[in-house]
Short mmCIF file of C-alpha atoms in Angstrom, two decimals:
data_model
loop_
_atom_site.label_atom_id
_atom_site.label_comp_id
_atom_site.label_asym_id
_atom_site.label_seq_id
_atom_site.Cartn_x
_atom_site.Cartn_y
_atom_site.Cartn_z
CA UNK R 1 -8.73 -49.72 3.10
CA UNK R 2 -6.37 -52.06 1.69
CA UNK R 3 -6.50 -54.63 4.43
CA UNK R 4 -6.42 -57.78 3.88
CA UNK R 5 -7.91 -61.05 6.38
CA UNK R 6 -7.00 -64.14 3.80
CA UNK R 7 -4.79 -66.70 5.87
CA UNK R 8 -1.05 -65.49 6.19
CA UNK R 9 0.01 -68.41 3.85
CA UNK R 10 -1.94 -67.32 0.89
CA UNK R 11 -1.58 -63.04 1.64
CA UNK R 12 2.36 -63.78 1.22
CA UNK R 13 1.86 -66.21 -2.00
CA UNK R 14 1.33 -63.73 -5.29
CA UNK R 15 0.81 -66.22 -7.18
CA UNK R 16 -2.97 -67.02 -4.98
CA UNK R 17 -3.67 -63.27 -5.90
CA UNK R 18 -6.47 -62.95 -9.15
CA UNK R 19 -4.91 -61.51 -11.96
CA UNK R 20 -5.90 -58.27 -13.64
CA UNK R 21 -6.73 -58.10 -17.58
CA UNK R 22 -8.14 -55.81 -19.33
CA UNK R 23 -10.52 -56.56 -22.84
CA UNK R 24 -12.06 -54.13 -25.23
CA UNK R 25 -15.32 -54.60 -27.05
CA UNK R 26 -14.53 -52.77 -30.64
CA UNK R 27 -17.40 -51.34 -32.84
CA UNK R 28 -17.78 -49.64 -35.94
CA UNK R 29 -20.42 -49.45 -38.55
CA UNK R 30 -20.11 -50.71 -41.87
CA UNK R 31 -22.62 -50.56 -45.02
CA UNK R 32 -25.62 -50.04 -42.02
CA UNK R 33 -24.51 -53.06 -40.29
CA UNK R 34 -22.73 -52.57 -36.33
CA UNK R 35 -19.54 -54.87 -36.57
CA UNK R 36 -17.11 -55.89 -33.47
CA UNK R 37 -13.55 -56.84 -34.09
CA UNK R 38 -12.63 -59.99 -32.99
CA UNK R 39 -9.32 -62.58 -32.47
CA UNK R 40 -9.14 -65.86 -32.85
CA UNK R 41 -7.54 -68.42 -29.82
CA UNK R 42 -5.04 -70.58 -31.94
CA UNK R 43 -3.56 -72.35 -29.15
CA UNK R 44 -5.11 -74.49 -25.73
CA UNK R 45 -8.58 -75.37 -24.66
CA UNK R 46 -10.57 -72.62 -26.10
CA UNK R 47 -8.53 -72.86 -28.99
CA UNK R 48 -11.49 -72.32 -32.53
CA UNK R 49 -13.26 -69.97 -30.19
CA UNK R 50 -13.05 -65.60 -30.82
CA UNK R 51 -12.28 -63.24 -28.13
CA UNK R 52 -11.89 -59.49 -27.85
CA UNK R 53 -8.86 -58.61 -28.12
CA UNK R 54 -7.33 -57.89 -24.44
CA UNK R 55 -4.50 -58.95 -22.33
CA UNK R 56 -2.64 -58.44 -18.74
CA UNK R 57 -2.33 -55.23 -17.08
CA UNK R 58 1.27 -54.52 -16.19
CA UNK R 59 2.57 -53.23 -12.67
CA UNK R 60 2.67 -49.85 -12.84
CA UNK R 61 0.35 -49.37 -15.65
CA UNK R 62 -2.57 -46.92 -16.18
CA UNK R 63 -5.92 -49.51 -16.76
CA UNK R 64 -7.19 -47.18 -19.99
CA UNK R 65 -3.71 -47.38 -21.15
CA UNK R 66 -2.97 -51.15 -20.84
CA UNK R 67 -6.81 -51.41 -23.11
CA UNK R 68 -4.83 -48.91 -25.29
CA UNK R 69 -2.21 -50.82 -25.80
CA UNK R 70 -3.90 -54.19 -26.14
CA UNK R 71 -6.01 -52.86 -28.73
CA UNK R 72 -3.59 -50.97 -30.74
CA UNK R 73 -1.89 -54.05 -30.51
CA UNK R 74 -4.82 -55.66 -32.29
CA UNK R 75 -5.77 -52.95 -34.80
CA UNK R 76 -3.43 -50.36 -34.86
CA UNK R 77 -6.24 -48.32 -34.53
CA UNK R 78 -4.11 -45.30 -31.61
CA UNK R 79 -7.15 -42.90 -31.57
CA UNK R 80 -10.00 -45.01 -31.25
CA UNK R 81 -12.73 -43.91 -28.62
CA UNK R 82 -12.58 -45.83 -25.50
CA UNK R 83 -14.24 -45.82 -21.96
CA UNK R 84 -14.23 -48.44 -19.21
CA UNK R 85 -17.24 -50.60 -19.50
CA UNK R 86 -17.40 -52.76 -16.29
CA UNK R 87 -15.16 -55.00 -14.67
CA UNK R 88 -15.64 -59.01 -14.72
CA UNK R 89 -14.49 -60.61 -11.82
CA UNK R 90 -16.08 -64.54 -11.89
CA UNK R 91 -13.64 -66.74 -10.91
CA UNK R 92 -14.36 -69.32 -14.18
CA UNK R 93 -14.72 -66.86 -16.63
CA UNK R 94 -11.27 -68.11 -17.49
CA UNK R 95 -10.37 -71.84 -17.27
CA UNK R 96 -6.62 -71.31 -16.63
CA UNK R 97 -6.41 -69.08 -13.56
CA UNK R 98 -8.51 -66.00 -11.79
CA UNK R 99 -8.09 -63.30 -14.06
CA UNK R 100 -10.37 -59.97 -13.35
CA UNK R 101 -11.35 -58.21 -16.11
CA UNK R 102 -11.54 -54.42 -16.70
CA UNK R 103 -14.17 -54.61 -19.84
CA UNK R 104 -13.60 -51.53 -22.30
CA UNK R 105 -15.90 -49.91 -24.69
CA UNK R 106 -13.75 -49.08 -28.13
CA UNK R 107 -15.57 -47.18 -31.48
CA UNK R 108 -14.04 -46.53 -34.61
CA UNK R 109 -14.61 -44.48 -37.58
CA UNK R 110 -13.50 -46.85 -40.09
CA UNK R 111 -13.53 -50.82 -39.78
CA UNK R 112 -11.39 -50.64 -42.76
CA UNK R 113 -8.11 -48.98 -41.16
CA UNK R 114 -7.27 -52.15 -39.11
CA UNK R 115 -3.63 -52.86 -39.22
CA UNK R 116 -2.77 -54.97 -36.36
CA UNK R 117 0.85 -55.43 -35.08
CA UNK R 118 3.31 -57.71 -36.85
CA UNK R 119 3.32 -60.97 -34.05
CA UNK R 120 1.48 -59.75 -31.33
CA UNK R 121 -2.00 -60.91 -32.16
CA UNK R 122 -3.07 -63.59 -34.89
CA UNK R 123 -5.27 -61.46 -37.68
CA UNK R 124 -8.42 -60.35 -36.51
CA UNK R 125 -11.75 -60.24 -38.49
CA UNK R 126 -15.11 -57.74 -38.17
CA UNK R 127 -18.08 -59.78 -37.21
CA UNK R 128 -21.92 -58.37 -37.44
CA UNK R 129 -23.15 -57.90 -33.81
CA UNK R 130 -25.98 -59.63 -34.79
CA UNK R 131 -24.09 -62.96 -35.53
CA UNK R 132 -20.84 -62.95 -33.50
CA UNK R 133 -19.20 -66.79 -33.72
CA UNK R 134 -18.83 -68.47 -30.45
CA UNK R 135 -17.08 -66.47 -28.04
CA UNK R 136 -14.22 -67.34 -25.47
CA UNK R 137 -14.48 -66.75 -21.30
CA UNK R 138 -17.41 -64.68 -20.55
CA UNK R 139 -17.32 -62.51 -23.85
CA UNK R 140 -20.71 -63.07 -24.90
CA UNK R 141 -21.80 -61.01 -21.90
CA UNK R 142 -19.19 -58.47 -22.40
CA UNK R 143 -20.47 -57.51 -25.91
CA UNK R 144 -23.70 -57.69 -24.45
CA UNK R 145 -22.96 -55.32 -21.99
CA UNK R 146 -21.30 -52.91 -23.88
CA UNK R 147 -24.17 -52.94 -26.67
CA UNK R 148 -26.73 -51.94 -24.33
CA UNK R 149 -24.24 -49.14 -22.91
CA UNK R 150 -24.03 -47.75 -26.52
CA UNK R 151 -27.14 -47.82 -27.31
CA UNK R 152 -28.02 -46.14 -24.20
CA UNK R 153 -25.12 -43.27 -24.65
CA UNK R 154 -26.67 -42.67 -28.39
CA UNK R 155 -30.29 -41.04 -26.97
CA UNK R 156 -28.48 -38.63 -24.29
CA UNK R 157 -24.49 -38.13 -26.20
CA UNK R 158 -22.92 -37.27 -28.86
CA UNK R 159 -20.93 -40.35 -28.80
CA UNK R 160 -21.74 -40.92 -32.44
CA UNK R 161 -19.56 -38.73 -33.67
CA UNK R 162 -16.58 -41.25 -33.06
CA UNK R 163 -18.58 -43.81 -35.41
CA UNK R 164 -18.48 -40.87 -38.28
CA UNK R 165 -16.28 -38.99 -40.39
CA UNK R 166 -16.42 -35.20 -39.14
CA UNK R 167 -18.97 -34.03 -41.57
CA UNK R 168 -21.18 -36.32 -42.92
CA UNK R 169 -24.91 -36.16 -44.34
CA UNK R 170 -28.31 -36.72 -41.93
CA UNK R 171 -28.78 -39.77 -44.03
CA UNK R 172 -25.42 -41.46 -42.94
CA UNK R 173 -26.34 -40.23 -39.21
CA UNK R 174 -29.64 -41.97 -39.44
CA UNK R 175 -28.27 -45.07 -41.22
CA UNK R 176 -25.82 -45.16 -38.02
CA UNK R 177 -28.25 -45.20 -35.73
CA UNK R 178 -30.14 -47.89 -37.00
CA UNK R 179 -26.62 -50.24 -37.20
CA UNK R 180 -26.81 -49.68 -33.69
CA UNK R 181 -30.49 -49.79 -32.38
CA UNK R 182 -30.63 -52.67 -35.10
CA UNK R 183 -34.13 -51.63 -36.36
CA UNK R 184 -34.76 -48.78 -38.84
CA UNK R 185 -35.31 -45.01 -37.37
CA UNK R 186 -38.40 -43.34 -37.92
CA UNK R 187 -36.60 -40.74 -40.46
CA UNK R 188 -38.79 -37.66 -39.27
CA UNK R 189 -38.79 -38.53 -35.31
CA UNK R 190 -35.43 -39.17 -35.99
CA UNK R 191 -34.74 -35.33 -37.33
CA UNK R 192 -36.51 -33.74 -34.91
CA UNK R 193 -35.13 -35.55 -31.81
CA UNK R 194 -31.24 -35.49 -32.52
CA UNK R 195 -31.76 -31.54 -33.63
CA UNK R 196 -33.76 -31.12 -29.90
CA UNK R 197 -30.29 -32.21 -28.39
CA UNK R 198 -28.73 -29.42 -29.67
CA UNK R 199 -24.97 -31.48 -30.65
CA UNK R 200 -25.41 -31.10 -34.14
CA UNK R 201 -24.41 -27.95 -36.64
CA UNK R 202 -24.75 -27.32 -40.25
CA UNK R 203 -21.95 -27.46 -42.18
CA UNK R 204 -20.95 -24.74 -45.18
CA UNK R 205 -20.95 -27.58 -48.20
CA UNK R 206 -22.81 -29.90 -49.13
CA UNK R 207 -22.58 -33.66 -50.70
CA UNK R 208 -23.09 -33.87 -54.64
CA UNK R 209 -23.45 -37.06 -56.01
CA UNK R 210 -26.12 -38.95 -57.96
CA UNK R 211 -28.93 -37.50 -56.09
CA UNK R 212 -29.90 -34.17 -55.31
CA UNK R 213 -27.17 -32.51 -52.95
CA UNK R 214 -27.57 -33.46 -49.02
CA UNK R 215 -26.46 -30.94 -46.53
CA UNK R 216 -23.27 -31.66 -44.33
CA UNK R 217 -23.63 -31.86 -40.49
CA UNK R 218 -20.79 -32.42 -38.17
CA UNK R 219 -21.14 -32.88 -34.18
CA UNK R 220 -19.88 -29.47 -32.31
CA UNK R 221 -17.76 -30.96 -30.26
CA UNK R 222 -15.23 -34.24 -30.51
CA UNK R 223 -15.21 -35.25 -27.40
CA UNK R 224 -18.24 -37.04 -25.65
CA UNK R 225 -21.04 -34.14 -24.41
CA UNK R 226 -24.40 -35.23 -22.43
CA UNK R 227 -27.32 -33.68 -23.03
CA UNK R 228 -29.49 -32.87 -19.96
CA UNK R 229 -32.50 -34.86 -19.82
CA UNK R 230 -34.36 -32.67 -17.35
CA UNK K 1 -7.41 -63.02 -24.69
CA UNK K 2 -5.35 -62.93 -21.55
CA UNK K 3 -2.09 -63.42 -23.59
CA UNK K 4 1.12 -61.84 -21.82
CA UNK K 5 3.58 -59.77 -23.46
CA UNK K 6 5.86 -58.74 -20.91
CA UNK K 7 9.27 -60.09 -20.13
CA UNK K 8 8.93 -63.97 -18.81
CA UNK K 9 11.09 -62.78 -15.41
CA UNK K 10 7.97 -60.78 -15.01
CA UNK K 11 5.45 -62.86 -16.21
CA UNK K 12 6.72 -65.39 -13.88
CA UNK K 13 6.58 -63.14 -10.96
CA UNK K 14 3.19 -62.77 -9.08
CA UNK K 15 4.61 -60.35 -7.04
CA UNK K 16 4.68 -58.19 -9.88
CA UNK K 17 0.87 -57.91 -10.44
CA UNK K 18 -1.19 -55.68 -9.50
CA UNK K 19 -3.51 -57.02 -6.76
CA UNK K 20 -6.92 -56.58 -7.24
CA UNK K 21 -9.66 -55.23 -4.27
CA UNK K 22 -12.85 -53.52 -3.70
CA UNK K 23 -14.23 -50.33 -1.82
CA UNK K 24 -17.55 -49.61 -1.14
CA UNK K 25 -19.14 -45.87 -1.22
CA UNK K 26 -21.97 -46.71 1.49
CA UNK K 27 -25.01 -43.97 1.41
CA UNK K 28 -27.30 -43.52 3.77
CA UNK K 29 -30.21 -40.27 4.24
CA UNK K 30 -30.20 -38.83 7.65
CA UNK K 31 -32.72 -36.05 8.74
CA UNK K 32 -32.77 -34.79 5.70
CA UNK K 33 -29.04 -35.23 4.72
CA UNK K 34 -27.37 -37.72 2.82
CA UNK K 35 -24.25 -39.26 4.69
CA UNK K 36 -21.34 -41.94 4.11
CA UNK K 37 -19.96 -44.41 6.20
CA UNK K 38 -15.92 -44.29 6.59
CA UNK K 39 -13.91 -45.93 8.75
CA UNK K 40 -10.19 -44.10 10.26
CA UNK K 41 -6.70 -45.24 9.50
CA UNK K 42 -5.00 -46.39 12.37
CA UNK K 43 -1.17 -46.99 11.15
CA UNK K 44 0.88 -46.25 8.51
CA UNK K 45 2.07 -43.17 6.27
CA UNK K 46 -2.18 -42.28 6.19
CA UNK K 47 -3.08 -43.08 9.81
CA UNK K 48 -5.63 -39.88 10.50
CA UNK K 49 -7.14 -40.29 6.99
CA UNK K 50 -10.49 -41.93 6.90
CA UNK K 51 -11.40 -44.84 3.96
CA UNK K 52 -14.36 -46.79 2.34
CA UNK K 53 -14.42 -49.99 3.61
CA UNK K 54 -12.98 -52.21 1.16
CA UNK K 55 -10.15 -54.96 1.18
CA UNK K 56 -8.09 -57.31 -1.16
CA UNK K 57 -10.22 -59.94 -3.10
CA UNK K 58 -9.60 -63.65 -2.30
CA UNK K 59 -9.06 -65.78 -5.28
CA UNK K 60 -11.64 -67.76 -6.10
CA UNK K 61 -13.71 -64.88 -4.95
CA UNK K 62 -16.50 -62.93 -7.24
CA UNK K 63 -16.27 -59.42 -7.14
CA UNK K 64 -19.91 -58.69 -5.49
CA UNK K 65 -19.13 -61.52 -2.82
CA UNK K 66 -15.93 -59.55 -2.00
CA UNK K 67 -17.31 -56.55 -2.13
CA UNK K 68 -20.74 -57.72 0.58
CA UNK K 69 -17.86 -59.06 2.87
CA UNK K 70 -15.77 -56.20 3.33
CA UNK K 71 -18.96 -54.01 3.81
CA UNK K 72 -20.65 -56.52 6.43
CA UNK K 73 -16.93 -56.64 7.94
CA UNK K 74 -17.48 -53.15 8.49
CA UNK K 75 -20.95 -52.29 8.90
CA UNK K 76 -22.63 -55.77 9.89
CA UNK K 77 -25.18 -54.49 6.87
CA UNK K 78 -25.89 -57.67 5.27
CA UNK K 79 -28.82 -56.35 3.10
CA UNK K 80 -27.69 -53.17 1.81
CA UNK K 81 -27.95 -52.33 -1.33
CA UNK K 82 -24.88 -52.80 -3.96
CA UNK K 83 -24.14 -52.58 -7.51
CA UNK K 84 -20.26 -52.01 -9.17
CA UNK K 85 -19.49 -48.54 -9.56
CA UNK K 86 -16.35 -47.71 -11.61
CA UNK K 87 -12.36 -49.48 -11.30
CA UNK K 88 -9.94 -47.27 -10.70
CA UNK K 89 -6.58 -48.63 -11.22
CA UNK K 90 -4.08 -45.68 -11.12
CA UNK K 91 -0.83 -47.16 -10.19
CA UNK K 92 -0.19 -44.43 -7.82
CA UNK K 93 -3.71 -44.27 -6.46
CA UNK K 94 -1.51 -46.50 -3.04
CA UNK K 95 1.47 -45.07 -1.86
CA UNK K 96 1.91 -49.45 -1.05
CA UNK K 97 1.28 -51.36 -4.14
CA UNK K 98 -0.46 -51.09 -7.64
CA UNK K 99 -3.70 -51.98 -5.90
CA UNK K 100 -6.47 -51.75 -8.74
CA UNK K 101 -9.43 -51.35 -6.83
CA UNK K 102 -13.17 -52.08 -8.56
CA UNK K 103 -15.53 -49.43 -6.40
CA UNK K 104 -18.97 -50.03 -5.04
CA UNK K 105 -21.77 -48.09 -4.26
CA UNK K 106 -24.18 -49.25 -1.25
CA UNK K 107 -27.24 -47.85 0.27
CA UNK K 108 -29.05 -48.51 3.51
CA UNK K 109 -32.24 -47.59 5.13
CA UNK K 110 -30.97 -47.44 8.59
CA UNK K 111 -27.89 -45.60 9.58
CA UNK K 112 -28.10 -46.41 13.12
CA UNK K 113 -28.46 -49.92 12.31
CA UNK K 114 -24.50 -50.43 11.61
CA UNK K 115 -22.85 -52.73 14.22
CA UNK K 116 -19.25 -53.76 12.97
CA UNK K 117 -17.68 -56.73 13.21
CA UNK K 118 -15.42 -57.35 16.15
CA UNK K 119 -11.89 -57.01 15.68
CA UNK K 120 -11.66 -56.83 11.78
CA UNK K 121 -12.33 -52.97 11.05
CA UNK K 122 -11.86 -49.99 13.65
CA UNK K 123 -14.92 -48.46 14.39
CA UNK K 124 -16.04 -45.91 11.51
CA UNK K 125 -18.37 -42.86 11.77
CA UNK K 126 -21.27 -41.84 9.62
CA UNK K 127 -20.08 -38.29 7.62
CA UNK K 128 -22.31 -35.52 5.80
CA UNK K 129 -21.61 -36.25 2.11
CA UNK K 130 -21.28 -32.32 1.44
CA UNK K 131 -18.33 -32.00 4.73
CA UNK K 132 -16.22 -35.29 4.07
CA UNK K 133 -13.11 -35.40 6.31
CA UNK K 134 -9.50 -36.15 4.65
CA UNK K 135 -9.65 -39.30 2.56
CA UNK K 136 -6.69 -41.58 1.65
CA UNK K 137 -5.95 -43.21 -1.86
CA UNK K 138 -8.42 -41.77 -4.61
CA UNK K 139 -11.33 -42.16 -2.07
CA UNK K 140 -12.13 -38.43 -2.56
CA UNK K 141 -12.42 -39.36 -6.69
CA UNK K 142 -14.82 -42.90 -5.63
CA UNK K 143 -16.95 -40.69 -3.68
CA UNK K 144 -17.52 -38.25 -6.41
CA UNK K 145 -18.55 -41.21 -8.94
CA UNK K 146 -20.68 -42.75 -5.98
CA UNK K 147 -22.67 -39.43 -5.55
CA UNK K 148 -22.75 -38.62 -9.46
CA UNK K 149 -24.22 -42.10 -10.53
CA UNK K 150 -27.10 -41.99 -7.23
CA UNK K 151 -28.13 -38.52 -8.52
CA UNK K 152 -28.76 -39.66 -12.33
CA UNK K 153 -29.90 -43.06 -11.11
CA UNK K 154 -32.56 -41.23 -9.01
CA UNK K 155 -33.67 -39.65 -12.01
CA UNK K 156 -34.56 -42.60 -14.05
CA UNK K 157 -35.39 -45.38 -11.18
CA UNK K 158 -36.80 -46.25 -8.01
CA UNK K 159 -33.20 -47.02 -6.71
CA UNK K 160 -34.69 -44.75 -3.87
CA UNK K 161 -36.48 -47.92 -2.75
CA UNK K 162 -33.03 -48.80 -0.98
CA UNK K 163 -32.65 -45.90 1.22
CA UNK K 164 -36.38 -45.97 2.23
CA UNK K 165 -38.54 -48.10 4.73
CA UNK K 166 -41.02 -49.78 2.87
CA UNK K 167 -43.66 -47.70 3.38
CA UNK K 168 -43.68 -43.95 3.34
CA UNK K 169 -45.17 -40.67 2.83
CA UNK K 170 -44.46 -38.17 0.26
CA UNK K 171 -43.10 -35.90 2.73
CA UNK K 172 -40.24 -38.12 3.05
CA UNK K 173 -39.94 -39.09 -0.21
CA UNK K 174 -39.42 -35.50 -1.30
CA UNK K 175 -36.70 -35.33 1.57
CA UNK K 176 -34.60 -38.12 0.69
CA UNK K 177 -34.64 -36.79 -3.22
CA UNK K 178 -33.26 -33.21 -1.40
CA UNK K 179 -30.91 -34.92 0.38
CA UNK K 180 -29.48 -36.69 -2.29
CA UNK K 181 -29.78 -33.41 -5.35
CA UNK K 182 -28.18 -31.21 -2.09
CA UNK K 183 -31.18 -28.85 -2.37
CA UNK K 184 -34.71 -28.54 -1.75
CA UNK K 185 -36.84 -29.87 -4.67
CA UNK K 186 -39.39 -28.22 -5.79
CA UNK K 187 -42.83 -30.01 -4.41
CA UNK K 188 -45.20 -29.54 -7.23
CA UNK K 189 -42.92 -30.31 -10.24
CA UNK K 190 -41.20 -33.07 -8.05
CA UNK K 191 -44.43 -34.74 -7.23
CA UNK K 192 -45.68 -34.64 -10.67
CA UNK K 193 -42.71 -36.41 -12.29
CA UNK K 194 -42.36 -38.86 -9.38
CA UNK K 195 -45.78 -40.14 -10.50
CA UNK K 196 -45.23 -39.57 -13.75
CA UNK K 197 -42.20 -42.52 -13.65
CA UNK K 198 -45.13 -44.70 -12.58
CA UNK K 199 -43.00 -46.45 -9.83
CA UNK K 200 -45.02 -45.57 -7.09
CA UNK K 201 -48.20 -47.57 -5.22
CA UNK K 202 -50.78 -46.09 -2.89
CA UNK K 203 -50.67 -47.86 0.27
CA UNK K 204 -53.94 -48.78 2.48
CA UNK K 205 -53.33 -46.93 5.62
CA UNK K 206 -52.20 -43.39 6.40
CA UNK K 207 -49.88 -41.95 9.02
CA UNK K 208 -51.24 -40.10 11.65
CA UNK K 209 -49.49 -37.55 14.00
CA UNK K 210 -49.01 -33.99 14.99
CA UNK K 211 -50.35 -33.17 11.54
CA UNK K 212 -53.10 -34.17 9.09
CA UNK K 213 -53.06 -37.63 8.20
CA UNK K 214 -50.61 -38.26 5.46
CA UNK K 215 -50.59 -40.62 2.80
CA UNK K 216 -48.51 -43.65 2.52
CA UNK K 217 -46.80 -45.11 -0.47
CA UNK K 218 -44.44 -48.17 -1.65
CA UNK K 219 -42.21 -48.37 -4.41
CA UNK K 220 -43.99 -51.27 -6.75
CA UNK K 221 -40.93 -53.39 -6.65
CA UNK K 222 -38.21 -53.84 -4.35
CA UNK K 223 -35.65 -54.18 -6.41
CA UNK K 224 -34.44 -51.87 -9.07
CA UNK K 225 -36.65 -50.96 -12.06
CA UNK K 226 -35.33 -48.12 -14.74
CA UNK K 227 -38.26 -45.95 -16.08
CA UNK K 228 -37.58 -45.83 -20.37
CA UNK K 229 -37.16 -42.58 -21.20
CA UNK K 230 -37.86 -42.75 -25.05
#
């Protein structure tokens, strides 16, 4: 119920109303490292600091697309994976005015096809998780947040598959897990649990290279699945 | 980075933001049923369609502070349990105003124990979750997220703790579990896993009644704990 019991002076003022933004934390995975994609602040107090990229929700507009847009915006990446995260609502998380946040979750298959927008955003650079510079507002918590909710989607979803190319070998599977727990998978634990989920199936080819071939795998479906846990 | 692209007659406008508030999915066990607390609306193009309580956030105002006044508003519950569910910020989700609205989820012990403020919410009406009446905006969608998230979260902590008195018997236990899943549970299997999670503490005394003496227990901590599942 949209009622509201602030003092008639400040219910008619918009301009007392919090504002609504919306921020997405970006990952990929790059040489077995987890990188997010950050922007720097140019301009004002927090200028020197990095920030995800992330803007103002317009009237009228969806939340996931207004994180779209911001981040395609950003990195030109249109068909990244993205899910709301959790919404930041302190009122000094931002120095200038009250500005709620709608924290998104972004993954991408390849840190390398970043193009951001001519003007909109000053160029962007990947950062290891593990040593982000120092972050503007209250991003530090945000990445925070949304590392633990990966991490936690990886034992019970298929979510890796938007970190991947569609068929790829158990070895680049395992080396993505370990970007993202940030330790080193025990390689036959490893095998055993992600084939118990049942997301995975063989593929017809298989990798030649230097080594002896590895077998292709590619997750069944692209589009987040759940396994059940009991 | 809460930059602003849109038009400056816009920008400059804070009528044309979306306002920001917060509804709260309030869950309660009752004999053996799990219920929600809604309260009617009186006026307007939804009067006869009932609502979470929930209201516009002040600025200056953090989300959870919001969030406890609009449900003590309504309920008087001061100490209910809340955590942030899910925003939902579909432009058309008000027939009013883009209203983005971050959704709770609460739980109680007591049901009787609600006693509303005076004057500031109609008097609402505890509802089975399984026969909800009409609901206005995208309260029908908030309830389905509500239940969703307290039946995994009852998988994997001792959120139950909230909707329990501090002591109990297993007995009751098991029934608050059915209430919640919407079907019996099965009392060997359930009792085994229970104690499996390694939540639960034998407590001195036992009740006494009609039947044989039953054994009380406590949840360890009063506040929520998540079992690790790996």
């Amino acid at each position: 119920m949209e009622n509201d019991n602030r003092p008639a002076k400040i219910r008619r003022s918009g301009y007392a109303r919090p504002k609504v933004a919306v921020d997405t934390v970006l990952f990929a995975a790059c040489g077995g490292r987890l990188v997010s994609y950050l922007v720097p602040i140019i301009r004002g107090p927090l200028a020197g600091k990095w920030a995800f990229p992330g803007g103002l929700v317009r009237t009228g507009e969806v939340l996931d697309d207004a994180a779209r847009r911001e981040l395609v915006a950003a990195t030109g990446l249109a068909d990244a994976y993205l899910e709301q995260l959790f919404t930041f609502g302190d009122p000094s998380r931002d120095p200038a005015a009250h500005v709620v946040s709608v924290a998104y979750m972004a993954l991408a298959r390849d840190p390398r096809a970043v193009a951001p927008k001519a003007g909109e955003y000053p160029p962007g650079q990947w950062f290891e998780v593990s040593a982000l510079p120092p972050l503007a507002y209250d991003h530090g918590l945000m990445a925070e947040y949304a590392l633990r909710r990966l991490k936690g989607k990886i034992e019970y979803t298929n979510i890796a598959y938007a970190m991947l190319p569609r068929e790829f070998t158990f070895a680049e599977l395992e080396e993505l897990y370990g970007a993202i727990l940030g330790r080193p998978v025990d390689r036959r634990n490893f095998r055993r649990r992600i084939m118990s989920m049942g997301l995975l199936a063989r593929c017809a080819g298989e990798r030649r290279g230097a080594h002896r071939p590895a077998a292709l795998y590619k997750f069944k479906q692209q589009s987040l699945q759940a396994v059940e846990m009991l």
